[in-house]
Short mmCIF file of C-alpha atoms and ligand atoms in Angstrom, two decimals:
data_model
loop_
_atom_site.label_atom_id
_atom_site.label_comp_id
_atom_site.label_asym_id
_atom_site.label_seq_id
_atom_site.Cartn_x
_atom_site.Cartn_y
_atom_site.Cartn_z
CA UNK T 280 2.86 -45.62 -6.12
CA UNK T 281 4.49 -43.99 -3.12
CA UNK T 282 7.32 -42.94 -5.38
CA UNK T 283 4.97 -40.62 -7.24
CA UNK T 284 4.36 -38.33 -4.31
CA UNK T 285 8.00 -37.75 -3.44
CA UNK T 286 8.46 -35.12 -6.10
CA UNK T 287 5.74 -32.88 -4.77
CA UNK T 288 6.84 -32.38 -1.18
CA UNK T 289 10.02 -31.53 0.64
CA UNK T 290 11.46 -34.45 2.48
CA UNK T 291 14.69 -36.16 3.23
CA UNK T 292 14.20 -38.14 0.06
CA UNK T 293 16.77 -37.56 -2.60
CA UNK T 294 14.34 -36.99 -5.40
CA UNK T 295 12.37 -34.56 -3.30
CA UNK T 296 15.22 -32.16 -2.62
CA UNK T 297 16.58 -32.59 -6.12
CA UNK T 298 13.24 -31.55 -7.63
CA UNK T 299 12.99 -28.59 -5.26
CA UNK T 300 16.46 -27.36 -6.12
CA UNK T 301 16.05 -27.86 -9.85
CA UNK T 302 12.74 -26.08 -10.07
CA UNK T 303 13.75 -23.25 -7.79
CA UNK T 304 17.05 -22.76 -9.62
CA UNK T 305 15.35 -22.80 -12.99
CA UNK T 306 12.83 -20.25 -11.80
CA UNK T 307 15.52 -17.94 -10.45
CA UNK T 308 17.33 -18.35 -13.75
CA UNK T 309 14.24 -17.35 -15.72
CA UNK T 310 13.61 -14.26 -13.61
CA UNK T 311 17.28 -13.24 -13.70
CA UNK T 312 17.44 -13.67 -17.46
CA UNK T 313 14.37 -11.54 -17.84
CA UNK T 314 15.80 -8.73 -15.74
CA UNK T 315 19.13 -8.87 -17.54
CA UNK T 316 17.47 -7.98 -20.81
CA UNK T 317 14.47 -5.97 -19.61
CA UNK T 318 13.64 -3.02 -21.86
CA UNK T 319 10.56 -1.48 -20.38
CA UNK T 320 8.30 -2.03 -17.39
CA UNK T 321 5.32 -3.21 -19.37
CA UNK T 322 4.35 -4.96 -22.59
CA UNK T 323 0.74 -4.22 -23.28
CA UNK T 324 -1.61 -7.00 -24.31
CA UNK T 325 -5.19 -7.04 -25.42
CA UNK T 326 -7.45 -9.56 -23.81
CA UNK T 327 -8.59 -10.96 -27.16
CA UNK T 328 -5.34 -11.44 -29.00
CA UNK T 329 -3.23 -12.68 -26.17
CA UNK T 330 -5.37 -15.45 -24.76
CA UNK T 331 -5.91 -16.82 -28.24
CA UNK T 332 -2.38 -18.19 -28.18
CA UNK T 333 -2.62 -19.37 -24.63
CA UNK T 334 -6.21 -20.48 -24.35
CA UNK T 335 -5.20 -24.05 -24.01
CA UNK T 336 -2.88 -23.18 -21.15
CA UNK T 337 -5.71 -21.77 -19.10
CA UNK T 338 -7.57 -25.01 -18.56
CA UNK T 339 -6.65 -27.66 -16.01
CA UNK T 340 -5.45 -30.94 -17.52
CA UNK T 341 -6.16 -34.49 -16.49
CA UNK T 342 -2.46 -35.35 -16.61
CA UNK T 343 0.36 -33.22 -15.34
CA UNK T 344 3.14 -31.81 -17.48
CA UNK T 345 6.81 -31.21 -16.89
CA UNK T 346 7.89 -27.73 -15.77
CA UNK T 347 10.00 -27.51 -18.94
CA UNK T 348 6.81 -27.61 -21.01
CA UNK T 349 5.26 -24.79 -19.01
CA UNK T 350 8.26 -22.52 -19.14
CA UNK T 351 7.16 -20.99 -22.42
CA UNK T 352 3.83 -19.91 -20.94
CA UNK T 353 5.50 -18.53 -17.86
CA UNK T 354 8.01 -16.59 -19.92
CA UNK T 355 5.77 -15.32 -22.66
CA UNK T 356 2.65 -14.79 -20.66
CA UNK T 357 3.50 -14.18 -17.03
CA UNK T 358 6.98 -12.67 -17.22
CA UNK T 359 6.42 -10.70 -20.40
CA UNK T 360 3.05 -9.23 -19.53
CA UNK T 361 3.47 -8.53 -15.85
CA UNK T 362 4.02 -5.01 -14.66
CA UNK T 363 7.71 -4.90 -13.77
CA UNK T 364 7.70 -2.81 -10.68
CA UNK T 365 11.46 -3.10 -10.22
CA UNK T 366 12.03 -1.24 -13.51
CA UNK T 367 12.74 2.47 -13.01
CA UNK T 368 10.05 3.35 -15.55
CA UNK T 369 7.35 2.00 -13.21
CA UNK T 370 6.31 4.73 -10.79
CA UNK T 371 2.57 4.81 -10.65
CA UNK T 372 1.35 3.74 -7.25
CA UNK T 373 2.60 3.07 -3.75
CA UNK T 374 3.82 -0.21 -5.14
CA UNK T 375 7.44 -0.95 -4.39
CA UNK T 376 10.28 -2.83 -5.98
CA UNK T 377 10.90 -5.64 -3.48
CA UNK T 378 14.30 -5.66 -1.79
CA UNK T 379 16.44 -8.70 -2.51
CA UNK T 380 16.90 -9.66 1.18
CA UNK T 381 13.11 -9.85 1.44
CA UNK T 382 12.93 -12.05 -1.66
CA UNK T 383 15.42 -14.36 0.00
CA UNK T 384 13.32 -14.41 3.15
CA UNK T 385 10.27 -15.35 1.07
CA UNK T 386 12.04 -18.57 0.07
CA UNK T 387 12.23 -19.53 3.74
CA UNK T 388 8.75 -18.27 4.52
CA UNK T 389 7.13 -20.41 1.86
CA UNK T 390 9.23 -23.53 2.37
CA UNK T 391 8.78 -23.53 6.14
CA UNK T 392 5.13 -22.45 5.91
CA UNK T 393 4.72 -21.49 9.54
CA UNK T 394 1.27 -20.39 10.60
CA UNK T 395 1.27 -17.43 12.93
CA UNK T 396 -2.04 -18.04 14.68
CA UNK T 397 -0.97 -20.35 17.46
CA UNK T 398 2.41 -20.90 19.04
CA UNK T 399 2.50 -24.62 18.29
CA UNK T 400 2.36 -23.91 14.54
CA UNK T 401 5.11 -21.30 14.62
CA UNK T 402 7.19 -21.93 17.74
CA UNK T 403 10.13 -19.69 16.85
CA UNK T 404 8.36 -17.56 14.22
CA UNK T 405 5.85 -16.29 16.81
CA UNK T 406 8.66 -14.84 18.89
CA UNK T 407 10.46 -13.42 15.85
CA UNK T 408 7.29 -11.58 14.82
CA UNK T 409 6.93 -10.32 18.38
CA UNK T 410 10.56 -9.15 18.38
CA UNK T 411 10.13 -7.29 15.06
CA UNK T 412 6.96 -5.66 16.44
CA UNK T 413 8.87 -4.63 19.57
CA UNK T 414 11.62 -3.02 17.46
CA UNK T 415 9.00 -1.04 15.57
CA UNK T 416 7.28 -0.06 18.83
CA UNK T 417 10.62 1.38 19.97
CA UNK T 418 11.06 3.29 16.72
CA UNK T 419 7.58 4.73 17.04
CA UNK T 420 8.45 5.90 20.53
CA UNK T 421 5.68 3.98 22.25
CA UNK T 422 6.11 2.69 25.82
CA UNK T 423 6.61 -1.01 26.46
CA UNK T 424 2.90 -1.42 27.13
CA UNK T 425 2.32 -1.01 23.40
CA UNK T 426 1.92 -3.91 21.05
CA UNK T 427 1.19 -4.82 17.48
CA UNK T 428 0.70 -7.55 14.94
CA UNK T 429 1.48 -8.24 11.29
CA UNK T 430 -1.42 -7.78 8.90
CA UNK T 431 -2.12 -8.23 5.22
CA UNK T 432 -1.79 -4.47 4.68
CA UNK T 433 -3.26 -1.05 5.28
CA UNK T 434 -6.84 -2.06 4.61
CA UNK T 435 -6.78 -4.64 7.37
CA UNK T 436 -4.84 -2.41 9.73
CA UNK T 437 -7.23 0.51 9.27
CA UNK T 438 -10.15 -1.84 9.79
CA UNK T 439 -8.60 -3.04 13.05
CA UNK T 440 -8.07 0.55 14.16
CA UNK T 441 -11.75 1.37 13.64
CA UNK T 442 -12.84 -1.93 15.18
CA UNK T 443 -10.90 -1.33 18.39
CA UNK T 444 -11.96 2.33 18.51
CA UNK T 445 -15.62 1.34 18.19
CA UNK T 446 -15.50 -1.45 20.78
CA UNK T 447 -13.47 0.68 23.16
CA UNK T 448 -15.93 3.58 22.90
CA UNK T 449 -18.96 1.35 23.35
CA UNK T 450 -17.45 -0.34 26.37
CA UNK T 451 -16.24 2.80 28.14
CA UNK T 452 -19.00 5.21 27.29
CA UNK T 453 -22.05 3.14 26.51
CA UNK T 454 -21.33 0.21 28.82
CA UNK T 455 -21.92 -2.11 25.90
CA UNK T 456 -19.82 -5.15 25.08
CA UNK T 457 -20.05 -5.18 21.29
CA UNK T 458 -18.10 -8.37 20.89
CA UNK T 459 -20.63 -10.29 22.94
CA UNK T 460 -23.88 -8.42 22.50
CA UNK T 461 -23.53 -6.67 19.17
CA UNK T 462 -24.05 -2.99 18.59
CA UNK T 463 -25.99 -0.95 21.16
CA UNK T 464 -29.00 1.12 19.97
CA UNK T 465 -26.92 4.34 20.03
CA UNK T 466 -24.42 2.91 17.52
CA UNK T 467 -25.97 4.79 14.62
CA UNK T 468 -24.81 8.00 16.30
CA UNK T 469 -21.12 7.06 16.34
CA UNK T 470 -18.97 9.35 14.19
CA UNK T 471 -15.44 9.12 12.78
CA UNK T 472 -13.55 12.16 11.49
CA UNK T 473 -10.85 12.10 8.83
CA UNK T 474 -9.60 14.44 6.15
CA UNK T 475 -11.23 14.35 2.75
CA UNK T 476 -7.88 13.13 1.43
CA UNK T 477 -7.86 10.14 3.80
CA UNK T 478 -7.82 6.64 2.37
CA UNK T 479 -11.16 5.21 1.27
CA UNK T 480 -10.71 2.27 3.64
CA UNK T 481 -11.78 4.48 6.55
CA UNK T 482 -15.26 4.62 5.04
CA UNK T 483 -15.06 1.01 4.00
CA UNK T 484 -14.27 0.02 7.60
CA UNK T 485 -17.16 2.08 8.95
CA UNK T 486 -19.47 0.34 6.49
CA UNK T 487 -18.23 -3.10 7.47
CA UNK T 488 -18.43 -2.31 11.18
CA UNK T 489 -22.14 -1.63 11.03
CA UNK T 490 -21.73 2.13 11.43
CA UNK T 491 -22.36 2.95 7.80
CA UNK T 492 -20.19 5.04 5.50
CA UNK T 493 -22.06 8.17 6.51
CA UNK T 494 -20.64 7.81 10.00
CA UNK T 495 -17.41 9.15 8.54
CA UNK T 496 -17.33 12.94 8.48
CA UNK T 497 -14.88 14.29 5.92
CA UNK T 498 -12.82 17.25 7.10
CA UNK T 499 -11.52 19.92 4.72
CA UNK T 500 -7.84 20.14 3.91
CA UNK T 501 -5.56 23.16 3.67
CA UNK T 502 -3.46 24.17 0.65
CA UNK T 503 -0.96 21.45 1.50
CA UNK T 504 -3.74 18.83 1.60
CA UNK T 505 -3.41 18.39 5.39
CA UNK T 506 -6.41 18.16 7.68
CA UNK T 507 -7.73 21.63 8.44
CA UNK T 508 -7.88 21.92 12.23
CA UNK T 509 -10.50 24.68 12.31
CA UNK T 510 -12.83 22.60 10.23
CA UNK T 511 -12.15 19.53 12.37
CA UNK T 512 -12.88 21.45 15.59
CA UNK T 513 -16.06 22.92 14.16
CA UNK T 514 -17.30 19.59 12.88
CA UNK T 515 -16.59 17.66 16.08
CA UNK T 516 -18.29 20.36 18.11
CA UNK T 517 -21.30 20.47 15.85
CA UNK T 518 -21.55 16.69 15.94
CA UNK T 519 -21.48 16.68 19.73
CA UNK T 520 -24.03 19.48 19.96
CA UNK T 521 -26.43 17.69 17.69
CA UNK T 522 -26.38 14.64 19.93
CA UNK T 523 -24.05 12.45 17.90
CA UNK T 524 -21.19 10.45 19.43
CA UNK T 525 -17.79 11.48 18.04
CA UNK T 526 -15.66 8.41 18.72
CA UNK T 527 -12.48 8.62 16.62
CA UNK T 528 -10.24 10.81 14.49
CA UNK T 529 -8.16 9.26 11.75
CA UNK T 530 -4.96 11.18 11.04
CA UNK T 531 -3.37 10.40 7.71
CA UNK T 532 0.41 10.31 7.95
CA UNK T 533 1.15 10.40 4.27
CA UNK T 534 -1.91 10.72 2.07
CA UNK T 535 -1.89 8.32 -0.84
CA UNK T 536 -1.76 11.04 -3.49
CA UNK T 537 0.37 13.78 -1.96
CA UNK T 538 2.13 12.26 1.02
CA UNK T 539 0.77 15.07 3.17
CA UNK T 540 0.82 14.65 6.94
CA UNK T 541 -1.96 15.65 9.33
CA UNK T 542 -0.83 17.28 12.57
CA UNK T 543 -1.01 14.63 15.29
CA UNK T 544 -0.03 17.24 17.81
CA UNK T 545 -3.16 19.32 17.17
CA UNK T 546 -5.39 16.31 16.67
CA UNK T 547 -4.19 14.89 19.97
CA UNK T 548 -5.22 18.03 21.85
CA UNK T 549 -8.68 17.97 20.36
CA UNK T 550 -9.09 14.23 20.88
CA UNK T 551 -8.14 14.62 24.53
CA UNK T 552 -10.83 17.27 25.02
CA UNK T 553 -13.54 15.05 23.56
CA UNK T 554 -12.08 11.74 24.73
CA UNK T 555 -11.78 10.31 21.25
CA UNK T 556 -9.60 7.53 19.84
CA UNK T 557 -6.84 8.57 17.43
CA UNK T 558 -5.91 6.22 14.65
CA UNK T 559 -2.88 7.19 12.56
CA UNK T 560 -2.93 5.82 9.05
CA UNK T 561 0.81 5.78 8.36
CA UNK T 562 0.54 3.07 5.69
CA UNK T 563 2.73 5.28 3.51
CA UNK T 564 4.46 7.61 5.99
CA UNK T 565 5.65 4.84 8.32
CA UNK T 566 8.80 4.56 6.20
CA UNK T 567 9.93 7.90 7.59
CA UNK T 568 10.52 6.32 11.00
CA UNK T 569 13.91 5.19 9.79
CA UNK T 570 14.80 8.30 7.81
CA UNK T 571 17.73 10.41 8.89
CA UNK T 572 16.78 13.77 7.46
CA UNK T 573 12.98 13.53 7.70
CA UNK T 574 12.25 11.52 10.82
CA UNK T 575 10.93 14.60 12.59
CA UNK T 576 7.88 14.41 10.32
CA UNK T 577 6.66 11.32 12.18
CA UNK T 578 7.85 12.02 15.70
CA UNK T 579 4.28 12.52 16.89
CA UNK T 580 3.14 9.08 15.80
CA UNK T 581 3.40 7.96 19.41
CA UNK T 582 0.45 10.20 20.28
CA UNK T 583 -1.93 7.91 18.38
CA UNK T 584 -3.89 5.12 20.06
CA UNK T 585 -3.39 2.89 17.07
CA UNK T 586 -1.24 2.98 13.95
CA UNK T 587 -1.23 1.44 10.47
CA UNK T 588 2.13 0.85 8.82
CA UNK T 589 2.56 -0.90 5.47
CA UNK T 590 5.81 -2.71 4.92
CA UNK T 591 4.86 -3.53 1.34
CA UNK T 592 5.05 0.14 0.42
CA UNK T 593 8.00 2.22 1.62
CA UNK T 594 9.78 -0.67 3.34
CA UNK T 595 10.35 -2.48 0.05
CA UNK T 596 8.75 -5.75 1.13
CA UNK T 597 7.01 -8.11 -1.28
CA UNK T 598 3.23 -8.15 -0.93
CA UNK T 599 1.69 -8.82 1.47
CA UNK T 600 3.31 -7.24 4.51
CA UNK T 601 1.85 -4.71 6.91
CA UNK T 602 1.39 -4.14 10.61
CA UNK T 603 -1.03 -2.69 13.11
CA UNK T 604 0.12 -1.14 16.38
CA UNK T 605 -1.71 -0.16 19.55
CA UNK T 606 -0.52 2.14 22.31
CA UNK T 607 -2.04 -0.15 24.96
CA UNK T 608 -1.78 -3.88 24.42
CA UNK T 609 -4.93 -4.30 26.54
CA UNK T 610 -6.93 -2.91 23.61
CA UNK T 611 -6.59 -6.29 21.94
CA UNK T 612 -8.98 -7.65 24.58
CA UNK T 613 -11.77 -6.17 22.49
CA UNK T 614 -11.21 -8.79 19.81
CA UNK T 615 -10.00 -11.80 21.74
CA UNK T 616 -11.70 -15.14 21.40
CA UNK T 617 -10.48 -18.44 22.69
CA UNK T 618 -10.72 -21.75 20.85
CA UNK T 619 -9.90 -24.91 22.73
CA UNK T 620 -8.00 -26.34 19.80
CA UNK T 621 -5.92 -23.24 19.15
CA UNK T 622 -5.30 -20.82 21.97
CA UNK T 623 -6.93 -21.99 25.20
CA UNK T 624 -7.01 -19.15 27.70
CA UNK T 625 -4.80 -20.88 30.25
CA UNK T 626 -1.89 -21.43 27.81
CA UNK T 627 1.41 -19.87 28.80
CA UNK T 628 2.68 -19.31 25.24
CA UNK T 629 2.07 -16.31 23.09
CA UNK T 630 -0.61 -16.96 20.47
CA UNK T 631 -0.61 -14.17 17.92
CA UNK T 632 -4.20 -14.96 16.96
CA UNK T 633 -5.06 -13.07 20.15
CA UNK T 634 -3.97 -9.85 18.44
CA UNK T 635 -5.35 -10.56 15.03
CA UNK T 636 -8.53 -10.75 13.01
CA UNK T 637 -6.83 -13.37 10.83
CA UNK T 638 -6.37 -16.96 11.89
CA UNK T 639 -3.90 -18.69 9.55
CA UNK T 640 -1.28 -16.06 8.84
CA UNK T 641 2.05 -15.82 6.99
CA UNK T 642 5.44 -15.43 8.66
CA UNK T 643 5.96 -12.06 6.94
CA UNK T 644 7.96 -10.73 9.87
CA UNK T 645 10.94 -12.74 8.67
CA UNK T 646 11.35 -10.58 5.60
CA UNK T 647 11.34 -7.35 7.57
CA UNK T 648 13.83 -8.89 9.97
CA UNK T 649 16.18 -10.08 7.22
CA UNK T 650 15.96 -6.78 5.33
CA UNK T 651 16.97 -4.74 8.38
CA UNK T 652 19.63 -7.24 9.39
CA UNK T 653 21.22 -7.13 5.95
CA UNK T 654 20.79 -3.45 5.08
CA UNK T 655 21.12 -1.94 8.53
CA UNK T 656 18.83 0.86 9.66
CA UNK T 657 21.31 3.52 8.58
CA UNK T 658 21.52 2.48 4.91
CA UNK T 659 17.78 1.97 4.93
CA UNK T 660 17.22 5.49 6.22
CA UNK T 661 19.48 6.98 3.56
CA UNK T 662 17.54 5.16 0.89
CA UNK T 663 14.28 6.66 2.18
CA UNK T 664 15.81 10.13 2.11
CA UNK T 665 17.19 9.60 -1.38
CA UNK T 666 13.69 8.97 -2.74
CA UNK T 667 12.38 12.16 -1.11
CA UNK T 668 15.25 14.12 -2.57
CA UNK T 669 14.53 12.64 -6.01
CA UNK T 670 10.88 13.70 -5.77
CA UNK T 671 11.80 17.23 -4.73
CA UNK T 672 14.22 17.44 -7.62
CA UNK T 673 11.50 16.41 -10.01
CA UNK T 674 9.05 18.93 -8.56
CA UNK T 675 11.70 21.65 -8.93
CA UNK T 676 12.34 20.64 -12.50
CA UNK T 677 8.61 20.67 -13.30
CA UNK T 678 8.14 24.08 -11.77
CA UNK T 679 10.46 25.54 -14.39
CA UNK T 680 8.36 24.20 -17.23
CA UNK T 681 5.31 26.20 -18.26
CA UNK T 682 3.77 23.23 -20.09
CA UNK T 683 3.09 21.47 -16.82
CA UNK T 684 1.68 22.50 -13.48
CA UNK T 685 2.86 20.92 -10.21
CA UNK T 686 0.09 20.35 -7.69
CA UNK T 687 2.14 19.69 -4.56
CA UNK T 688 5.42 20.33 -2.88
CA UNK T 689 6.42 16.77 -2.09
CA UNK T 690 6.69 15.90 1.62
CA UNK T 691 7.45 12.32 0.67
CA UNK T 692 8.14 10.87 -2.76
CA UNK T 693 4.90 11.40 -4.68
CA UNK T 694 4.59 14.21 -7.20
CA UNK T 695 1.24 15.21 -8.70
CA UNK T 696 1.21 17.37 -11.81
CA UNK T 697 -0.71 17.98 -14.99
CA UNK T 698 -0.15 18.84 -18.59
CA UNK T 699 -1.41 22.34 -19.30
CA UNK T 700 -3.04 23.03 -22.63
CA UNK T 701 -2.59 26.23 -24.54
CA UNK T 702 -5.87 28.06 -24.45
CA UNK T 703 -7.98 26.34 -27.07
CA UNK T 704 -11.50 26.44 -25.71
CA UNK T 705 -13.79 29.44 -25.55
CA UNK T 706 -14.95 29.02 -21.99
CA UNK T 707 -12.97 28.13 -18.89
CA UNK T 708 -15.29 25.21 -18.36
CA UNK T 709 -14.58 23.85 -21.80
CA UNK T 710 -10.88 24.33 -21.31
CA UNK T 711 -11.04 22.30 -18.13
CA UNK T 712 -12.97 19.56 -19.87
CA UNK T 713 -10.37 19.31 -22.63
CA UNK T 714 -7.48 19.39 -20.21
CA UNK T 715 -9.02 16.60 -18.16
CA UNK T 716 -9.53 14.54 -21.25
CA UNK T 717 -5.99 15.08 -22.48
CA UNK T 718 -4.35 14.27 -19.14
CA UNK T 719 -6.41 11.11 -18.82
CA UNK T 720 -5.35 10.09 -22.31
CA UNK T 721 -1.69 10.84 -21.66
CA UNK T 722 -1.68 8.43 -18.74
CA UNK T 723 -3.47 5.76 -20.71
CA UNK T 724 -1.29 6.07 -23.80
CA UNK T 725 1.90 5.98 -21.75
CA UNK T 726 0.64 2.80 -20.10
CA UNK T 727 -0.05 1.13 -23.41
CA UNK T 728 3.31 2.18 -24.75
CA UNK T 729 4.87 0.69 -21.65
CA UNK T 730 8.00 2.81 -21.28
CA UNK T 731 6.69 4.85 -18.35
CA UNK T 732 3.98 3.68 -16.03
CA UNK T 733 2.51 6.58 -14.11
CA UNK T 734 -0.79 7.04 -12.30
CA UNK T 735 -3.72 9.39 -12.64
CA UNK T 736 -5.73 11.05 -9.92
CA UNK T 737 -8.10 13.97 -9.45
CA UNK T 738 -7.40 17.19 -7.59
CA UNK T 739 -10.48 19.38 -7.16
CA UNK T 740 -12.12 17.79 -10.23
CA UNK T 741 -8.96 18.28 -12.30
CA UNK T 742 -7.48 15.17 -13.89
CA UNK T 743 -3.83 14.98 -12.89
CA UNK T 744 -0.84 12.75 -13.40
CA UNK T 745 1.06 11.26 -10.53
CA UNK T 746 4.42 9.65 -10.04
CA UNK T 747 5.36 7.79 -6.87
CA UNK T 748 9.11 7.49 -6.79
CA UNK T 749 9.59 4.65 -4.35
CA UNK T 750 12.37 3.21 -6.45
CA UNK T 751 15.57 4.94 -5.28
CA UNK T 752 17.21 4.22 -8.62
CA UNK T 753 14.93 6.57 -10.52
CA UNK T 754 17.17 9.41 -11.64
CA UNK T 755 16.41 12.91 -12.84
CA UNK T 756 17.54 11.87 -16.33
CA UNK T 757 14.80 9.18 -16.48
CA UNK T 758 12.32 11.77 -15.34
CA UNK T 759 13.34 14.38 -17.87
CA UNK T 760 12.65 11.84 -20.58
CA UNK T 761 9.28 11.07 -19.01
CA UNK T 762 8.33 14.75 -18.96
CA UNK T 763 9.44 15.09 -22.57
CA UNK T 764 7.11 12.25 -23.51
CA UNK T 765 4.23 13.69 -21.49
CA UNK T 766 4.58 17.05 -23.21
CA UNK T 767 4.94 15.49 -26.64
CA UNK T 768 1.84 13.35 -26.14
CA UNK T 769 -0.01 16.36 -24.74
CA UNK T 770 0.89 18.42 -27.80
CA UNK T 771 -0.25 15.72 -30.17
CA UNK T 772 -3.52 15.22 -28.36
CA UNK T 773 -4.10 18.95 -28.22
CA UNK T 774 -3.64 19.29 -31.97
CA UNK T 775 -6.10 16.47 -32.57
CA UNK T 776 -8.57 18.10 -30.25
CA UNK T 777 -8.18 21.42 -32.02
CA UNK T 778 -8.72 19.81 -35.42
CA UNK T 779 -11.87 18.13 -34.10
CA UNK T 780 -13.17 21.45 -32.87
CA UNK T 781 -12.51 23.19 -36.17
CA UNK T 782 -14.41 20.46 -38.03
CA UNK T 783 -17.27 20.90 -35.61
CA UNK T 784 -17.47 24.68 -36.17
CA UNK T 785 -17.25 24.39 -39.96
CA UNK T 786 -20.04 21.83 -40.22
C1 PLP Q 808 -2.17 1.96 0.57
C2 PLP Q 808 -2.87 2.65 1.63
C3 PLP Q 808 -3.87 1.99 2.37
C4 PLP Q 808 -4.35 0.62 2.01
O1 PLP Q 808 -3.36 -0.32 2.26
P1 PLP Q 808 -3.29 -1.75 1.53
O2 PLP Q 808 -1.99 -2.26 1.97
O3 PLP Q 808 -3.36 -1.47 0.05
O4 PLP Q 808 -4.43 -2.56 2.00
C5 PLP Q 808 -4.44 2.69 3.42
N1 PLP Q 808 -4.08 3.94 3.72
C6 PLP Q 808 -3.14 4.61 3.01
C7 PLP Q 808 -2.78 6.01 3.39
C8 PLP Q 808 -2.50 3.98 1.94
O5 PLP Q 808 -1.58 4.64 1.24
#
């Protein structure tokens, strides 16, 4: 009986390690084979027809089966129909091809399965995470009194930023201890300011923190989609005058669509006047910290009270991997709780749960550590710059083509553009409607075709296309082909639309 369990867990037992090696090697083999022959980033499947073949595979069985029997499902279902983000045709979102050193680290992370909440469950890992955080703190330019913690990503980091800002404000200004007593009666007057291009998780956080989404005041952006300082000043002032409590400003350091960067310098001056918390959402822009040519764009990050950085975006780490930083480690006191079984207050060791809103937590720091150890910060920085250069090249190329319109001059590696129709509608409003429809369809049809995976977004009610060129191996030649396909699809759709219209007028 005992024999049966050996195969499922790592141990000194011969069969145990043999099974582990065999299965891991076979899996690596399957993935490698797939990538050796990969044609396009995506093979589309329709819910109905695909699961028909695999319906039986989707139910749990009374008796287990050998891995060999399941390989077909993994290959034909999972491998074939996943989105292959490492393919150069995949450039939709802030979704990165994972770096190989990080994939190697994942093997250790999962096998060792350290839990980062208390020191006794991650005796060395705790200190490695702390060391990686300290390296990042140095890069940011924070003093040694700063701190940070790994998170599941930007959503969690932004939430933590708003949580600390709220508790800090309530404690200092309203003499209320939110953690112990809950929100004070004035809490419905608390206000957060961010640009209208900020990430939706700012509002989401406000909602979850009992402030309500309406506590977030959207600030206008300028022609480069950066927070407009005049509008921010006016809105903070107005808020104060009308008896509200402006508590925080969220600066976006790399907006999700355009990669535009709010001025932390200006925001810092205003925040100082009104004694407000600054949270910098650098989920995307954090990658610039290591850049050679573009580092100056993030040199003001150190002015923020707290910072979000996603490693699973521009640091090429497999999901999930992010971090949250604070200028003053003492800010973590706002969320500290002590459990006798986990992190008793008198313990001398570092318990990372004291900095986190998670309890059980992955040892993601190892992959950041291994990536930087293997690549070196210099090669990493060049790679970041390469992607920016690629995006600027694409924008330049698009600008020369009258069939498309570029919506931004890329600060980072995202380019937003749209297919422009010839004038086919009578009114400007109609023209806009058709153009929106056609651009939406271009994105969708490209996705189903699977050769190029790009994203869609809206700019001032206009449907646009977006490419995020995180993959440094995307070359201008790939992109020229993409643009050719976009224009071809656009032309076809336009002709169809025109034919439809003619029918409509005749009848
Ligand atoms: C991606 C992103 C987020 C959300 O981060 P997740 O890692 O997806 O949770 C927040 N802010 C910005 C600017 C982002 O680009």
